[in-house]
Coordinates of C-alpha atoms in Angstrom, one line a residue:
Chain A
M24 CA -33.3 -12.7 1.2
T25 CA -32.9 -14.8 -1.6
A26 CA -30.5 -14.7 -4.2
S27 CA -31.7 -11.9 -7.2
P28 CA -30.7 -12.3 -10.6
W29 CA -30.8 -8.5 -10.9
A30 CA -28.0 -8.0 -8.0
G31 CA -25.2 -8.7 -10.4
K32 CA -26.8 -6.4 -13.4
A33 CA -27.9 -3.7 -11.3
G34 CA -24.5 -3.7 -9.7
A35 CA -23.1 -2.6 -13.0
L36 CA -25.7 0.1 -13.2
R37 CA -24.8 1.7 -9.9
P38 CA -24.9 5.1 -10.6
G39 CA -21.2 5.3 -8.6
T40 CA -19.3 3.6 -11.0
A41 CA -21.7 3.7 -14.5
A42 CA -23.0 7.4 -15.1
A43 CA -20.8 8.9 -17.6
A44 CA -22.7 12.1 -16.2
T45 CA -20.9 11.5 -12.5
A46 CA -17.4 11.5 -14.1
G47 CA -15.0 13.6 -13.3
V48 CA -16.0 17.3 -12.4
T49 CA -19.1 17.3 -13.8
P50 CA -21.0 17.0 -10.4
F51 CA -19.2 19.7 -8.9
A52 CA -20.2 22.2 -12.0
V53 CA -23.9 20.8 -10.9
G54 CA -23.6 21.9 -7.4
L55 CA -22.2 25.1 -8.5
L56 CA -25.3 25.7 -10.6
L57 CA -27.4 24.7 -7.8
A58 CA -25.8 27.2 -4.7
A59 CA -26.1 29.8 -7.6
A60 CA -29.7 29.3 -8.3
L61 CA -30.2 29.2 -4.2
Q62 CA -28.3 32.3 -3.9
Y63 CA -30.0 34.3 -7.0
A64 CA -33.4 32.9 -6.8
V65 CA -34.6 30.7 -4.3
G66 CA -32.8 33.4 -1.4
P67 CA -34.5 36.4 -2.3
A68 CA -37.5 34.6 -3.3
V69 CA -38.4 33.3 0.4
G70 CA -37.0 36.3 2.3
P71 CA -34.3 36.4 4.8
F72 CA -35.7 33.6 7.5
F73 CA -35.8 31.0 5.2
S74 CA -32.4 31.9 3.9
D75 CA -30.7 32.1 7.1
L76 CA -32.9 28.3 7.7
L77 CA -31.2 26.9 4.8
I78 CA -27.6 28.3 5.4
K79 CA -27.9 26.3 8.9
I80 CA -28.8 23.2 7.2
G81 CA -26.2 23.3 4.9
I82 CA -23.9 24.0 8.0
N83 CA -25.6 20.9 9.5
V84 CA -25.6 19.1 6.5
I85 CA -21.6 19.2 5.9
L86 CA -21.5 18.4 10.0
A87 CA -23.6 15.8 10.0
V88 CA -22.1 13.7 6.5
S89 CA -18.5 14.5 8.1
L90 CA -19.0 12.9 11.4
N91 CA -20.5 10.1 9.5
V92 CA -16.8 9.3 7.6
V93 CA -16.0 8.7 11.3
N94 CA -18.9 7.1 12.9
G95 CA -20.2 5.6 10.6
Y96 CA -17.7 4.6 7.9
T97 CA -15.2 3.7 10.3
G98 CA -17.7 2.4 13.4
Q99 CA -15.5 4.8 15.6
F100 CA -17.5 6.9 18.1
S101 CA -16.1 10.5 18.4
I102 CA -18.3 12.8 20.5
G103 CA -16.2 16.1 19.5
H104 CA -17.2 16.9 16.5
A105 CA -18.0 20.5 17.8
G106 CA -14.8 20.9 19.1
F107 CA -13.2 20.7 15.3
M108 CA -16.1 22.9 14.3
A109 CA -14.7 25.7 17.3
V110 CA -11.3 25.2 15.8
G111 CA -12.2 26.1 12.2
G112 CA -14.4 28.4 13.4
Y113 CA -12.2 30.5 15.5
A114 CA -9.1 30.1 13.1
A115 CA -11.5 31.5 9.8
G116 CA -12.9 33.9 11.8
A117 CA -9.4 35.4 13.3
L118 CA -8.2 35.3 10.1
T119 CA -10.7 37.5 8.0
Y120 CA -11.3 39.8 10.9
Y121 CA -7.6 40.6 11.5
T122 CA -7.2 41.0 7.7
S123 CA -10.1 43.2 7.5
M124 CA -8.6 45.0 10.1
L125 CA -5.1 45.5 8.8
A126 CA -5.9 45.7 5.2
W127 CA -9.5 47.7 5.0
G128 CA -9.0 49.5 8.9
G129 CA -12.4 47.5 9.8
P130 CA -14.7 44.4 9.8
Q131 CA -16.9 45.7 6.8
V132 CA -17.9 43.2 4.2
Q133 CA -15.7 43.8 1.3
G134 CA -17.5 43.4 -2.3
G135 CA -20.2 41.1 -3.1
V136 CA -20.2 37.7 -3.2
F137 CA -17.5 37.0 -5.7
G138 CA -15.7 40.1 -4.2
V139 CA -12.4 40.5 -2.9
G140 CA -13.9 39.9 0.8
S141 CA -15.3 36.9 -0.2
A142 CA -11.7 35.6 -2.0
L143 CA -10.5 36.1 2.1
F144 CA -13.3 34.3 3.3
V145 CA -13.2 31.5 0.9
G146 CA -9.9 31.2 1.6
A147 CA -10.4 31.6 5.6
C148 CA -12.6 28.6 5.0
L149 CA -10.2 26.4 3.9
V150 CA -7.6 27.4 6.4
G151 CA -9.9 27.1 9.2
G152 CA -10.7 23.6 7.3
L153 CA -6.8 22.7 7.5
V154 CA -6.1 23.7 11.3
A155 CA -9.2 21.7 12.4
A156 CA -7.3 18.8 10.1
A157 CA -4.4 19.5 11.9
A158 CA -6.1 19.2 15.1
G159 CA -7.8 15.7 14.1
W160 CA -4.6 14.3 13.1
A161 CA -2.8 15.4 16.6
V162 CA -5.9 14.1 18.6
G163 CA -6.5 11.3 16.4
L164 CA -2.9 9.5 15.9
P165 CA -2.5 8.8 19.8
S166 CA -6.1 8.2 20.5
L167 CA -7.1 5.8 17.3
R168 CA -5.8 3.0 18.9
L169 CA -8.5 3.3 21.5
R170 CA -11.6 1.6 20.7
G171 CA -15.4 2.7 21.5
D172 CA -16.0 4.0 24.8
Y173 CA -12.0 5.3 25.5
L174 CA -12.3 7.3 22.1
A175 CA -15.4 8.5 22.8
I176 CA -14.2 9.9 26.1
V177 CA -11.1 11.4 24.4
T178 CA -13.0 13.0 22.1
L179 CA -15.2 14.7 24.2
G180 CA -12.0 15.5 26.2
F181 CA -10.7 17.4 23.5
G182 CA -14.0 19.5 22.2
E183 CA -14.1 20.6 26.3
I184 CA -10.4 21.5 26.3
V185 CA -10.9 23.5 23.2
R186 CA -13.9 25.4 24.9
V187 CA -12.0 26.2 27.9
L188 CA -8.9 27.3 25.8
L189 CA -11.2 29.5 23.9
Q190 CA -12.7 30.9 26.9
Q191 CA -9.4 32.1 28.3
T192 CA -8.6 34.5 25.6
Q193 CA -9.0 38.0 25.9
D194 CA -10.8 40.4 24.1
V195 CA -11.1 41.2 20.6
P196 CA -9.4 44.8 19.4
F197 CA -12.6 46.7 18.5
T198 CA -10.7 49.2 16.3
A199 CA -7.7 49.1 13.5
D200 CA -5.1 50.7 15.6
E201 CA -5.8 48.2 18.3
A202 CA -5.5 45.5 16.2
R203 CA -2.2 46.8 14.5
A204 CA -0.6 46.9 17.6
L205 CA -1.0 43.4 18.4
S206 CA 1.4 40.9 17.0
P207 CA 0.0 37.7 15.2
V208 CA 0.6 35.2 18.1
E209 CA -1.3 37.8 20.4
M210 CA -3.9 38.2 17.8
A211 CA -4.5 34.2 18.3
T212 CA -4.9 35.1 21.9
H213 CA -7.5 37.9 21.5
L214 CA -10.3 35.6 20.8
G215 CA -13.0 37.2 22.4
G216 CA -12.8 34.6 25.7
S217 CA -16.1 33.4 27.2
L218 CA -18.2 36.7 26.1
G219 CA -17.7 35.8 22.2
F220 CA -16.0 36.9 19.2
S221 CA -18.3 39.6 17.9
G222 CA -17.3 41.3 14.9
I223 CA -16.9 38.6 12.5
P224 CA -17.9 40.0 9.0
F225 CA -20.8 38.4 7.3
Y226 CA -19.6 36.8 4.2
T227 CA -21.6 33.6 4.6
N228 CA -24.2 33.3 2.0
L229 CA -26.1 30.6 0.4
F230 CA -23.9 30.2 -2.3
W231 CA -20.7 29.4 -0.5
V232 CA -22.5 27.5 2.1
W233 CA -23.9 25.3 -0.5
C234 CA -21.1 24.8 -2.4
F235 CA -19.3 23.3 0.6
V236 CA -21.9 21.1 0.9
T237 CA -21.3 19.9 -2.6
L238 CA -18.1 19.7 -1.7
T239 CA -18.5 17.9 1.2
L240 CA -21.3 15.2 0.1
L241 CA -19.1 14.3 -3.1
V242 CA -16.2 14.1 -1.5
A243 CA -18.1 11.4 1.5
Y244 CA -19.7 10.0 -1.3
R245 CA -16.8 9.3 -3.6
L246 CA -14.5 8.5 -0.9
K247 CA -17.3 5.7 0.2
E248 CA -17.1 4.1 -3.3
S249 CA -13.5 4.0 -3.4
T250 CA -10.8 1.6 -2.0
F251 CA -10.8 3.9 0.6
G252 CA -14.4 4.2 1.5
R253 CA -14.3 0.4 1.3
A254 CA -11.3 0.3 3.9
F255 CA -13.0 2.5 6.0
L256 CA -16.1 0.2 6.2
S257 CA -14.0 -2.9 6.3
I258 CA -12.8 -1.2 9.7
R259 CA -16.2 -1.0 11.1
E260 CA -17.4 -4.5 10.1
N261 CA -14.6 -6.4 11.4
E262 CA -11.1 -4.6 12.4
I263 CA -9.7 -7.9 13.0
A264 CA -10.5 -9.1 9.7
A265 CA -9.7 -5.7 7.6
E266 CA -6.0 -5.5 9.4
A267 CA -5.9 -9.2 8.2
M268 CA -6.5 -8.4 4.4
G269 CA -3.6 -5.8 4.5
V270 CA -6.1 -2.4 5.8
D271 CA -3.7 -0.4 8.0
T272 CA -6.6 0.1 10.1
T273 CA -4.9 2.7 12.8
R274 CA -3.7 4.9 9.4
Y275 CA -7.1 4.3 7.8
K276 CA -9.0 5.6 10.9
V277 CA -6.4 8.7 11.4
R278 CA -7.6 9.4 7.4
A279 CA -10.7 9.1 8.4
F280 CA -10.5 11.4 11.1
V281 CA -8.8 14.1 9.3
I282 CA -11.0 14.0 6.8
A283 CA -14.0 14.8 8.9
A284 CA -12.3 17.4 10.9
F285 CA -11.4 19.4 7.9
F286 CA -15.2 19.7 6.8
A287 CA -15.9 20.2 10.6
G288 CA -13.4 23.0 10.5
V289 CA -15.2 24.4 7.2
A290 CA -18.8 24.4 8.8
G291 CA -17.1 26.1 11.8
A292 CA -15.9 29.0 9.5
L293 CA -19.0 29.1 7.4
F294 CA -21.0 29.6 10.9
A295 CA -18.8 32.0 12.3
H296 CA -18.9 34.3 9.1
K297 CA -23.4 34.0 9.3
I298 CA -25.0 36.6 9.9
G299 CA -26.1 37.0 13.5
T300 CA -23.6 34.9 14.8
T301 CA -21.0 36.3 17.7
L302 CA -19.1 33.2 17.9
N303 CA -18.9 31.6 21.6
P304 CA -17.5 28.9 23.0
R305 CA -20.5 27.8 25.1
E306 CA -22.3 27.3 22.0
L307 CA -20.0 24.7 20.4
G308 CA -19.8 22.6 23.3
F309 CA -20.7 19.1 23.6
M310 CA -24.0 19.7 23.3
K311 CA -23.6 20.7 20.0
S312 CA -21.5 17.4 19.1
F313 CA -24.4 15.4 20.6
D314 CA -26.7 17.3 18.0
I315 CA -24.5 16.2 15.3
V316 CA -24.0 12.5 16.7
I317 CA -27.6 12.3 16.8
M318 CA -27.9 13.6 13.1
V319 CA -25.8 10.8 12.3
V320 CA -27.6 7.6 14.5
L321 CA -30.7 8.8 13.1
G322 CA -30.0 9.2 9.3
G323 CA -28.3 5.5 9.7
M324 CA -24.5 5.1 10.4
G325 CA -22.6 5.2 7.2
S326 CA -25.4 6.3 5.1
I327 CA -24.7 9.9 3.2
S328 CA -28.7 10.6 2.0
G329 CA -29.4 9.4 5.6
A330 CA -27.5 11.9 7.7
T331 CA -27.8 14.5 5.1
I332 CA -31.7 14.1 5.8
A333 CA -31.3 13.7 9.0
A334 CA -29.7 17.1 9.3
V335 CA -31.9 18.9 7.6
L336 CA -35.3 17.0 9.3
L337 CA -33.3 18.5 12.8
T338 CA -32.5 21.5 12.0
V339 CA -36.1 22.3 10.6
L340 CA -37.7 20.3 13.1
P341 CA -37.3 22.4 16.1
E342 CA -38.1 25.7 13.8
A343 CA -41.2 24.0 12.9
L344 CA -42.0 23.1 16.2
R345 CA -42.1 27.1 17.7
G346 CA -45.6 26.3 17.3
A347 CA -45.9 23.8 20.3
A348 CA -43.7 26.3 22.6
D349 CA -42.4 25.0 25.6
Y350 CA -43.5 21.2 24.7
R351 CA -41.1 21.9 21.6
M352 CA -38.3 19.9 22.8
I353 CA -40.6 17.3 24.2
V354 CA -42.1 16.7 21.0
Y355 CA -38.5 16.5 19.4
A356 CA -36.9 14.3 21.9
L357 CA -40.2 11.8 21.6
M358 CA -40.0 12.1 18.2
L359 CA -36.4 10.5 18.2
V360 CA -37.2 8.0 20.7
L361 CA -39.8 6.5 18.2
V362 CA -37.6 6.6 15.3
M363 CA -35.0 5.1 17.1
I364 CA -37.6 2.4 18.3
V365 CA -38.7 1.5 14.9
R366 CA -35.9 1.7 12.8
P367 CA -32.8 1.3 15.3
Q368 CA -30.6 1.2 12.4
G369 CA -31.1 4.8 11.6
L370 CA -33.6 5.4 9.2
F371 CA -31.4 4.0 6.4
G372 CA -28.8 1.7 7.9
I373 CA -25.8 1.7 5.8
R374 CA -27.5 2.0 2.8
E375 CA -28.1 5.3 0.4
I376 CA -31.6 6.4 -0.2
W377 CA -31.9 5.1 -4.2
E378 CA -30.3 1.7 -2.8
L379 CA -33.4 1.4 -1.0
P380 CA -37.2 0.1 -2.1
P381 CA -39.0 1.6 -3.5
F382 CA -36.1 3.3 -5.5
A383 CA -34.1 0.5 -6.1
R384 CA -34.7 -3.3 -7.0
R385 CA -31.9 -4.9 -5.0
R386 CA -28.6 -3.5 -5.7
G387 CA -24.7 -4.3 -5.2
R388 CA -23.7 -3.1 -1.8
Chain B
M29 CA 14.8 -26.0 -2.1
T30 CA 14.7 -23.1 0.2
A31 CA 11.2 -22.4 2.4
L32 CA 8.8 -19.9 1.3
L33 CA 7.9 -19.4 4.7
E34 CA 10.3 -20.2 7.6
V35 CA 9.1 -20.4 11.1
Q36 CA 11.8 -21.2 13.7
G37 CA 11.0 -21.8 17.6
I38 CA 8.4 -19.4 18.3
S39 CA 7.0 -19.4 21.6
L40 CA 4.5 -17.7 23.1
S41 CA 2.9 -17.7 26.9
F42 CA -0.2 -16.0 28.8
G43 CA 1.0 -15.7 31.9
G44 CA 2.0 -19.1 33.2
L45 CA 0.1 -20.6 30.6
K46 CA 2.9 -21.7 27.6
A47 CA 0.7 -21.5 25.0
V48 CA 2.9 -22.3 21.9
S49 CA 6.3 -23.7 22.6
D50 CA 9.1 -23.7 20.2
F51 CA 7.1 -23.9 17.1
S52 CA 8.7 -24.5 14.0
I53 CA 7.5 -25.1 10.4
A54 CA 9.1 -24.6 7.1
L55 CA 6.7 -24.3 3.6
R56 CA 7.6 -24.4 0.0
A57 CA 5.7 -22.7 -2.7
G58 CA 2.6 -25.2 -3.4
D59 CA 3.1 -27.0 -0.4
L60 CA 0.1 -28.5 1.5
Q61 CA 0.5 -29.3 5.1
G62 CA -1.8 -29.7 7.9
L63 CA -1.6 -28.3 11.3
I64 CA -3.7 -30.9 13.9
G65 CA -4.3 -31.6 17.2
P66 CA -6.8 -31.9 19.8
N67 CA -8.9 -28.6 21.4
G68 CA -6.7 -26.2 22.9
A69 CA -3.5 -27.5 21.6
G70 CA -2.5 -24.3 20.5
K71 CA -3.2 -24.2 16.4
T72 CA -4.9 -20.7 16.1
T73 CA -2.4 -19.2 18.4
V74 CA 0.1 -20.4 16.0
F75 CA -2.1 -18.7 13.0
N76 CA -2.3 -15.5 15.2
L77 CA 1.3 -15.8 15.8
L78 CA 1.8 -15.9 12.0
T79 CA -0.3 -13.3 11.0
G80 CA 0.8 -10.6 13.7
V81 CA -2.1 -10.6 16.1
Y82 CA -0.2 -11.6 18.9
R83 CA 3.7 -11.1 19.0
A84 CA 5.8 -14.1 19.4
D85 CA 8.0 -14.3 22.7
R86 CA 10.9 -16.2 21.0
G87 CA 11.9 -17.2 17.4
S88 CA 11.9 -16.1 14.0
I89 CA 9.0 -15.8 11.1
R90 CA 10.2 -15.4 7.7
L91 CA 8.2 -15.3 4.4
G92 CA 10.5 -15.1 1.4
G93 CA 13.5 -14.2 3.1
L94 CA 11.8 -11.3 4.7
D95 CA 11.5 -10.9 8.7
L96 CA 8.0 -10.8 9.9
G97 CA 9.2 -10.7 13.7
G98 CA 6.8 -7.9 15.2
A99 CA 5.4 -6.4 11.9
K100 CA 1.9 -5.9 12.1
P101 CA -1.3 -8.1 10.7
S102 CA -1.6 -5.7 7.6
R103 CA 2.0 -5.5 6.7
I104 CA 2.2 -9.4 7.1
A105 CA -1.0 -9.3 4.7
A106 CA 1.0 -7.1 2.5
A107 CA 4.0 -9.6 2.5
G108 CA 1.9 -11.9 1.1
L109 CA 0.7 -14.2 4.1
A110 CA -3.3 -14.4 4.4
R111 CA -5.5 -16.1 6.2
T112 CA -9.6 -17.4 7.1
F113 CA -10.7 -17.3 10.4
Q114 CA -12.4 -20.6 12.5
N115 CA -14.8 -18.1 13.5
I116 CA -15.8 -16.4 9.9
R117 CA -14.8 -12.8 10.1
L118 CA -16.5 -11.5 7.3
F119 CA -17.6 -8.1 6.4
G120 CA -21.3 -9.1 7.2
D121 CA -23.2 -5.7 6.0
L122 CA -21.0 -5.3 2.7
S123 CA -21.9 -6.9 -0.1
V124 CA -20.3 -10.3 -1.5
L125 CA -18.4 -8.4 -4.3
D126 CA -17.1 -5.8 -1.7
N127 CA -15.8 -8.2 0.8
V128 CA -13.4 -9.4 -1.9
R129 CA -13.1 -5.5 -2.8
V130 CA -11.6 -4.9 0.5
A131 CA -9.0 -7.3 0.1
C132 CA -8.0 -6.2 -3.2
H133 CA -7.3 -2.8 -1.2
L134 CA -3.6 -3.9 -1.5
R135 CA -3.3 -3.6 -5.0
A136 CA -4.9 -0.5 -5.3
A137 CA -2.7 2.6 -6.2
T138 CA -4.9 5.7 -7.1
S139 CA -4.8 8.2 -4.7
M140 CA -7.5 9.7 -2.2
A141 CA -7.4 12.8 -4.7
G142 CA -7.8 10.7 -7.3
A143 CA -10.6 8.8 -5.8
I144 CA -12.6 12.5 -5.1
L145 CA -11.9 13.6 -8.5
R146 CA -12.9 10.2 -10.9
T147 CA -9.8 10.6 -12.5
S148 CA -9.5 8.3 -15.5
A149 CA -6.7 6.2 -13.7
H150 CA -9.0 6.0 -10.7
R151 CA -12.1 5.1 -13.0
G152 CA -9.8 2.5 -14.6
E153 CA -8.3 0.9 -11.6
E154 CA -11.8 0.5 -10.1
A155 CA -13.5 -1.2 -13.3
A156 CA -10.1 -3.7 -12.9
L157 CA -10.6 -4.3 -9.2
R158 CA -14.6 -4.8 -10.0
A159 CA -13.9 -7.2 -13.0
Y160 CA -11.1 -9.2 -11.0
A161 CA -13.3 -9.5 -7.9
T162 CA -16.2 -10.8 -10.1
E163 CA -14.1 -13.4 -11.8
L164 CA -12.6 -14.1 -8.3
L165 CA -16.2 -14.8 -6.9
E166 CA -17.2 -16.9 -10.1
I167 CA -14.5 -19.4 -9.7
F168 CA -15.5 -19.7 -6.2
G169 CA -19.1 -20.1 -7.6
L170 CA -20.6 -16.9 -5.9
G171 CA -20.5 -15.5 -9.4
D172 CA -24.4 -14.7 -8.9
R173 CA -24.4 -13.4 -5.4
T174 CA -22.5 -10.6 -5.9
G175 CA -24.7 -8.6 -4.7
E176 CA -25.8 -10.2 -1.6
Q177 CA -24.8 -9.0 1.9
A178 CA -22.4 -11.4 3.1
R179 CA -24.3 -11.9 6.5
N180 CA -26.7 -13.5 4.2
L181 CA -24.9 -16.4 2.8
P182 CA -25.7 -19.8 3.6
Y183 CA -22.6 -20.6 5.9
G184 CA -20.8 -22.9 3.2
D185 CA -20.8 -19.7 1.0
Q186 CA -19.7 -17.6 3.8
R187 CA -16.6 -20.1 4.5
R188 CA -15.9 -20.2 0.5
L189 CA -15.9 -16.4 0.3
E190 CA -13.6 -16.0 3.3
I191 CA -11.0 -18.4 1.1
A192 CA -11.7 -15.9 -1.9
R193 CA -11.4 -13.0 -0.2
A194 CA -8.2 -14.0 1.2
L195 CA -6.7 -14.9 -2.1
A196 CA -7.9 -11.6 -3.4
T197 CA -4.8 -10.3 -1.4
S198 CA -2.5 -12.3 -4.2
P199 CA -0.6 -14.1 -1.1
K200 CA 2.2 -16.3 -1.2
V201 CA 1.3 -18.3 2.0
L202 CA -2.4 -19.2 2.5
L203 CA -3.4 -20.3 6.3
L204 CA -7.1 -22.0 6.6
D205 CA -8.3 -21.9 9.8
E206 CA -10.6 -25.1 10.6
P207 CA -12.1 -24.5 6.8
A208 CA -14.6 -27.4 7.2
A209 CA -16.1 -26.5 10.2
G210 CA -19.7 -27.2 10.1
M211 CA -19.9 -28.6 6.8
N212 CA -21.8 -31.7 5.8
P213 CA -20.2 -34.3 4.2
Q214 CA -20.9 -33.4 0.4
E215 CA -19.5 -30.0 1.7
K216 CA -16.7 -31.6 2.5
A217 CA -15.7 -33.2 -0.2
A218 CA -16.0 -30.1 -2.2
L219 CA -13.6 -28.5 0.2
S220 CA -11.0 -31.0 -0.3
A221 CA -11.4 -30.3 -4.0
L222 CA -11.6 -26.6 -4.0
I223 CA -7.9 -26.4 -1.7
R224 CA -6.5 -28.6 -4.2
F225 CA -7.6 -26.3 -7.1
V226 CA -6.4 -23.0 -5.0
R227 CA -3.3 -24.5 -4.5
D228 CA -2.9 -25.4 -8.4
R229 CA -4.7 -22.5 -10.0
F230 CA -3.2 -19.6 -7.5
G231 CA 0.1 -21.4 -7.0
V232 CA 0.1 -20.8 -3.0
A233 CA 1.3 -22.5 -0.2
I234 CA -1.5 -24.0 2.2
L235 CA -1.3 -24.7 5.8
L236 CA -4.4 -26.0 7.1
I237 CA -5.9 -26.2 10.3
E238 CA -8.5 -29.2 10.6
H239 CA -10.4 -31.4 12.9
D240 CA -11.9 -33.6 10.4
M241 CA -9.2 -36.1 9.9
G242 CA -10.7 -37.8 6.4
L243 CA -10.3 -33.9 5.1
V244 CA -6.7 -33.5 6.4
M245 CA -5.2 -36.8 5.5
K246 CA -6.9 -36.6 1.9
V247 CA -5.9 -33.5 1.3
C248 CA -2.2 -32.9 2.9
E249 CA 1.3 -33.9 2.2
G250 CA 3.0 -33.4 5.3
I251 CA 1.2 -33.3 8.9
T252 CA 2.4 -31.1 12.0
V253 CA 0.4 -32.5 15.4
L254 CA 0.4 -29.9 18.4
D255 CA -0.4 -30.9 21.5
H256 CA -0.2 -28.7 24.4
G257 CA 1.5 -26.1 22.6
V258 CA 4.2 -28.6 22.1
T259 CA 5.0 -30.4 18.7
I260 CA 5.0 -34.1 18.8
A261 CA 4.8 -35.7 15.5
R262 CA 5.4 -34.3 11.8
G263 CA 5.5 -36.4 8.9
T264 CA 3.2 -37.8 6.3
P265 CA -0.5 -38.8 6.8
E266 CA 0.5 -42.1 7.2
Q267 CA 3.3 -41.7 9.4
V268 CA 1.2 -39.2 11.9
Q269 CA -2.1 -41.6 11.4
N270 CA 0.0 -44.5 13.1
D271 CA 2.2 -42.7 15.4
P272 CA 1.5 -43.5 19.3
V273 CA 1.8 -40.4 20.5
V274 CA -0.6 -38.8 18.1
I275 CA -3.2 -41.6 19.2
E276 CA -2.5 -40.9 22.6
A277 CA -2.9 -37.2 22.4
Y278 CA -6.1 -37.6 21.0
L279 CA -7.7 -40.7 22.5
G280 CA -5.7 -40.0 26.3
A281 CA -3.9 -42.8 27.7
P282 CA -4.5 -43.7 31.3
A283 CA -1.0 -42.8 32.6
Q284 CA -0.8 -39.6 30.8
E285 CA -4.4 -38.3 31.8
G286 CA -4.2 -34.4 32.7
G287 CA -0.9 -33.9 31.9
G288 CA 0.9 -32.6 28.9
V289 CA 3.0 -35.0 26.7
P290 CA 6.8 -35.0 28.0
A291 CA 9.1 -33.4 25.8
E292 CA 11.4 -36.6 25.6
R293 CA 8.2 -38.1 23.5
R294 CA 8.5 -36.2 20.6
S295 CA 9.2 -38.0 17.9

């Protein structure tokens, strides 16, 4: 590549730094409006099947974009993302389920999109995220001194430990009286075991999912464009040089890990409250982790738009291929292999879609 | 005058191999010193010890009175000791600008929440960092390549970018590991001017590892010679150039073949 006279100027016009429109909280408001539009206009128009698909897409976008912070930005290799999803999902699910039992005598949904039940639900999502983040910190602190394969094994092990522990829990109480008889500690051990946690109220809807998608995307993007993001990326590029430039690599890796775990926990919480979900440890095992890793790799390690588009594609594709019946998974796998042969760096590599031709002439980064 | 960087008697062994024995050096502010020696003499190992990549078995490293023994590299960089690498270690996929901005990391103060909410403080800081990094790159003649991926720069530019990046950490002492490696004579001439310029403009003390004797003799005010991890000579370029022990270490003497330089022959 040759030096481009545009490089310097375009750098100053990057959406991240320049556009006053992205300043402060405006994008959060835009995301809120879009989420509301999905909830009240798109959702009713497309019907329950496609609404459910849009919710699944949202959850997978959160998962892929958050894992991208670890696997893409810092270049570590975590394959335990579903473990954090499970931690967050169970924590949030238990919180809404038991609170509903104690407060309202049953797990029925209370109020509408902005009702009291939804307030509980959103709080539970945040709590789920925080519990997962704490788990991420506990796992990350000792293991992020390890590199590459070793870290992968530790995270895989973590996911499996979570799954096995959840399978050992006892049945959830079905009535309010049974629930009242349990102490808080006992509640934490009554999560349905291997049969799954059924009865979690179905609070998840398009509005709240896409609010959290907005939050995830903005946090991921703004971190990437800040000192923190550059420190993350420098670790992936050259850990020794990063450390020599004053980047405390262990600390930043733990930070990335905790952020990723938080959003995985939120995604787990949204999944737990989705219509039709019976939270089951098996569903949140390492196969789910691999699905998320595939989204990140396919999108391009480090690219937020790449991870987003890959998450959309890989959620829609299996549904779209239902017509192919038995050949579905073969076609799916072949497509993945093909993309990896044609674009081994993923769809967008480290860049964002608007940084690539034909959307932009060469830009800074 | 008190020394800025004071290294006393550091040693490091890899198993039975003494990579560095009893190495001492003192740099005052604005010093420009050279560290030379045949291949495998332990020069880069000394740099790795100073920057915390390796931990010395013995001895002490102090920077501006601060004890750096056992500190990790990021702490040492924060204390004011920056380096370049013999085998260039740029952040290849990142832009030239971002390579420097990573090193500005130490001067960034806003919190993660500030970055996520894009507070005005954060935006102001980002703008200041960008301006600073751009200015630094302009000084190094890389002002028109800020948007380019670092891996696509020509070799000489990569070397200069490494120096610019190291300076962005606001060091007190700069360690340059073979900056002239792979450069042609014109580039080398420009580099020696650049090294002096960096010292004068940024007021840093520089310790330079270099194989190109012409360059070392031209820019360095003091030279330390290592062989097999042992300091065999120290002095001005003229003194070192004419030291028989140094000549022997480089060219070899029949009686000394295969062995190290005996301790009693240290000057």
